[in-house]
Short mmCIF file of C-alpha atoms in Angstrom, two decimals:
data_model
loop_
_atom_site.label_atom_id
_atom_site.label_comp_id
_atom_site.label_asym_id
_atom_site.label_seq_id
_atom_site.Cartn_x
_atom_site.Cartn_y
_atom_site.Cartn_z
CA MET T 567 17.76 -14.00 4.64
CA PHE T 568 18.48 -14.60 1.19
CA ASN T 569 21.80 -15.87 -0.54
CA PRO T 570 23.63 -12.90 -2.29
CA GLU T 571 23.12 -14.05 -5.68
CA LEU T 572 19.09 -13.39 -4.96
CA PHE T 573 19.85 -10.00 -3.10
CA GLY T 574 19.53 -8.35 -6.83
CA ARG T 575 16.16 -10.32 -7.71
CA LEU T 576 15.01 -9.19 -4.16
CA ILE T 577 15.66 -5.50 -5.03
CA THR T 578 13.46 -5.96 -8.32
CA LEU T 579 11.09 -7.83 -6.12
CA ARG T 580 10.91 -5.28 -3.63
CA ILE T 581 10.55 -2.31 -6.24
CA SER T 582 8.00 -4.22 -8.38
CA LEU T 583 5.59 -4.70 -5.28
CA ASN T 584 5.73 -0.92 -4.31
CA ARG T 585 4.66 -0.66 -8.11
CA GLU T 586 2.02 -3.32 -7.79
CA VAL T 587 0.35 -2.17 -4.65
CA ARG T 588 0.19 1.74 -6.39
CA LEU T 589 -1.54 0.08 -9.47
CA LEU T 590 -3.81 -1.65 -6.98
CA LEU T 591 -4.80 1.16 -5.02
CA ASN T 592 -5.08 3.37 -8.18
CA ASP T 593 -7.60 1.28 -9.45
CA TRP T 594 -9.86 1.67 -6.09
CA ASN T 595 -10.49 5.20 -7.00
CA LEU T 596 -9.45 6.55 -3.75
CA GLY T 597 -8.54 10.14 -5.31
CA THR T 598 -6.28 12.34 -3.04
CA ILE T 599 -5.95 9.99 -0.64
CA THR T 600 -4.29 7.51 -2.59
CA SER T 601 -0.61 8.77 -1.97
CA SER T 602 -1.21 8.28 2.04
CA ALA T 603 -2.27 4.59 1.26
CA THR T 604 0.27 3.88 -0.82
CA LYS T 605 2.59 5.15 1.46
CA THR T 606 1.45 2.67 4.68
CA ALA T 607 1.48 -0.55 2.02
CA ARG T 608 4.62 0.27 1.16
CA GLU T 609 6.27 0.72 4.61
CA LEU T 610 4.18 -2.55 5.64
CA LEU T 611 5.35 -4.66 2.83
CA LEU T 612 8.83 -3.14 3.81
CA GLN T 613 8.50 -4.65 6.88
CA LYS T 614 7.18 -7.82 5.66
CA LEU T 615 9.93 -8.34 3.41
CA LYS T 616 12.64 -7.09 6.27
CA GLN T 617 11.01 -9.57 8.59
CA PRO T 618 8.88 -12.17 6.77
CA THR T 619 7.12 -15.38 8.96
CA PRO T 620 8.45 -18.70 7.58
CA GLY T 621 5.45 -19.14 4.92
CA ILE T 622 6.31 -15.68 3.74
CA ARG T 623 10.02 -16.66 3.21
CA GLU T 624 9.07 -19.80 1.53
CA LYS T 625 6.66 -18.02 -0.90
CA LEU T 626 9.21 -14.83 -1.57
CA THR T 627 12.60 -17.56 -1.99
CA THR T 628 9.80 -19.38 -4.40
CA VAL T 629 9.50 -16.20 -6.54
CA LEU T 630 12.97 -15.32 -6.42
CA GLN T 631 14.23 -18.66 -7.81
CA LYS T 632 11.78 -18.16 -11.18
CA ASP T 633 13.92 -17.29 -13.76
CA GLU T 634 11.45 -16.05 -15.79
CA LEU T 635 10.34 -13.04 -13.63
CA PHE T 636 13.49 -11.48 -13.58
CA GLY T 637 14.15 -10.33 -17.17
CA GLU T 638 13.21 -6.45 -16.90
CA GLU T 639 13.57 -3.72 -14.65
CA PHE T 640 10.35 -4.52 -13.30
CA ILE T 641 8.37 -7.91 -13.18
CA SER T 642 5.61 -7.94 -15.23
CA ASN T 643 3.36 -10.67 -14.56
CA ARG T 644 0.96 -8.81 -12.14
CA GLU T 645 -0.93 -12.04 -11.15
CA VAL T 646 2.41 -13.14 -9.22
CA LEU T 647 2.86 -9.89 -7.70
CA ARG T 648 -0.70 -9.40 -6.82
CA GLU T 649 -0.69 -12.89 -5.14
CA LEU T 650 2.15 -11.93 -3.00
CA VAL T 651 0.44 -8.60 -2.15
CA THR T 652 -2.42 -10.66 -0.72
CA GLN T 653 -0.42 -13.22 0.71
CA MET T 654 2.03 -10.55 2.77
CA LEU T 655 -0.31 -8.20 4.09
CA THR T 656 -3.00 -9.35 6.56
CA ILE T 657 -6.33 -8.41 7.11
CA GLU T 658 -4.68 -6.03 10.27
CA ASP T 659 -2.56 -4.61 7.64
CA TRP T 660 -5.61 -3.65 5.50
CA GLU T 661 -7.40 -2.28 8.74
CA THR T 662 -4.18 0.02 9.04
CA ILE T 663 -4.23 1.54 5.31
CA ALA T 664 -7.67 1.97 5.94
CA ALA T 665 -7.76 3.94 8.92
CA VAL T 666 -4.38 6.37 7.63
CA ALA T 667 -6.78 6.91 4.37
CA ALA T 668 -9.59 7.61 6.55
CA ASP T 669 -7.58 10.13 8.44
CA SER T 670 -5.91 11.66 5.59
CA LEU T 671 -9.42 12.31 4.01
CA LYS T 672 -10.70 13.63 7.42
CA ALA T 673 -7.38 15.81 7.43
CA GLN T 674 -8.09 17.23 4.47
CA ILE T 675 -11.84 18.12 4.88
CA MET T 676 -10.78 19.92 7.82
CA ASN T 677 -8.41 21.88 6.64
CA TYR T 678 -10.63 23.12 3.53
CA ALA T 679 -13.38 24.02 6.28
CA PRO T 680 -12.02 24.95 9.42
CA ILE T 681 -14.26 24.46 12.44
CA GLU T 682 -15.08 28.37 12.55
CA LYS T 683 -16.23 27.92 9.51
CA ILE T 684 -18.76 25.08 9.89
CA GLU T 685 -19.94 26.85 13.53
CA ARG T 686 -20.75 29.70 11.70
CA VAL T 687 -22.58 27.96 8.57
CA GLY T 688 -24.58 25.95 11.33
CA LEU T 689 -25.47 28.99 13.24
CA LYS T 690 -27.14 30.67 10.20
CA PHE T 691 -28.62 27.59 9.37
CA PHE T 692 -30.18 27.12 12.97
CA TYR T 693 -31.31 30.86 13.13
CA ALA T 694 -32.80 30.56 9.71
CA LEU T 695 -35.61 27.66 11.13
#
């Protein structure tokens, strides 16, 4: 997809996009489900980087050719990164992220309050009426 000279920049871009999506999801105060949402978002971004659509390929190439973005370990221009994240992840991708986060929250709740406890509490409440 990219010429060898841009490969190092692609790695920096991938790392920077992962960092940006983590920061974005942290801003949303998702609590304990942040890690599952972040992991899913990163996996989706990696898929897009490995098999970009023609439109995404063009946007990636444009970013990779901007010398001013690649002077540090990470790309510090969050506006560029955030724009790229919003262009790479589709509505369906965000729905997948939300579904994974919801499933993670449900699993955490169910691990905390096993069904037997919920049933006992419910029966006690019912008989108290």
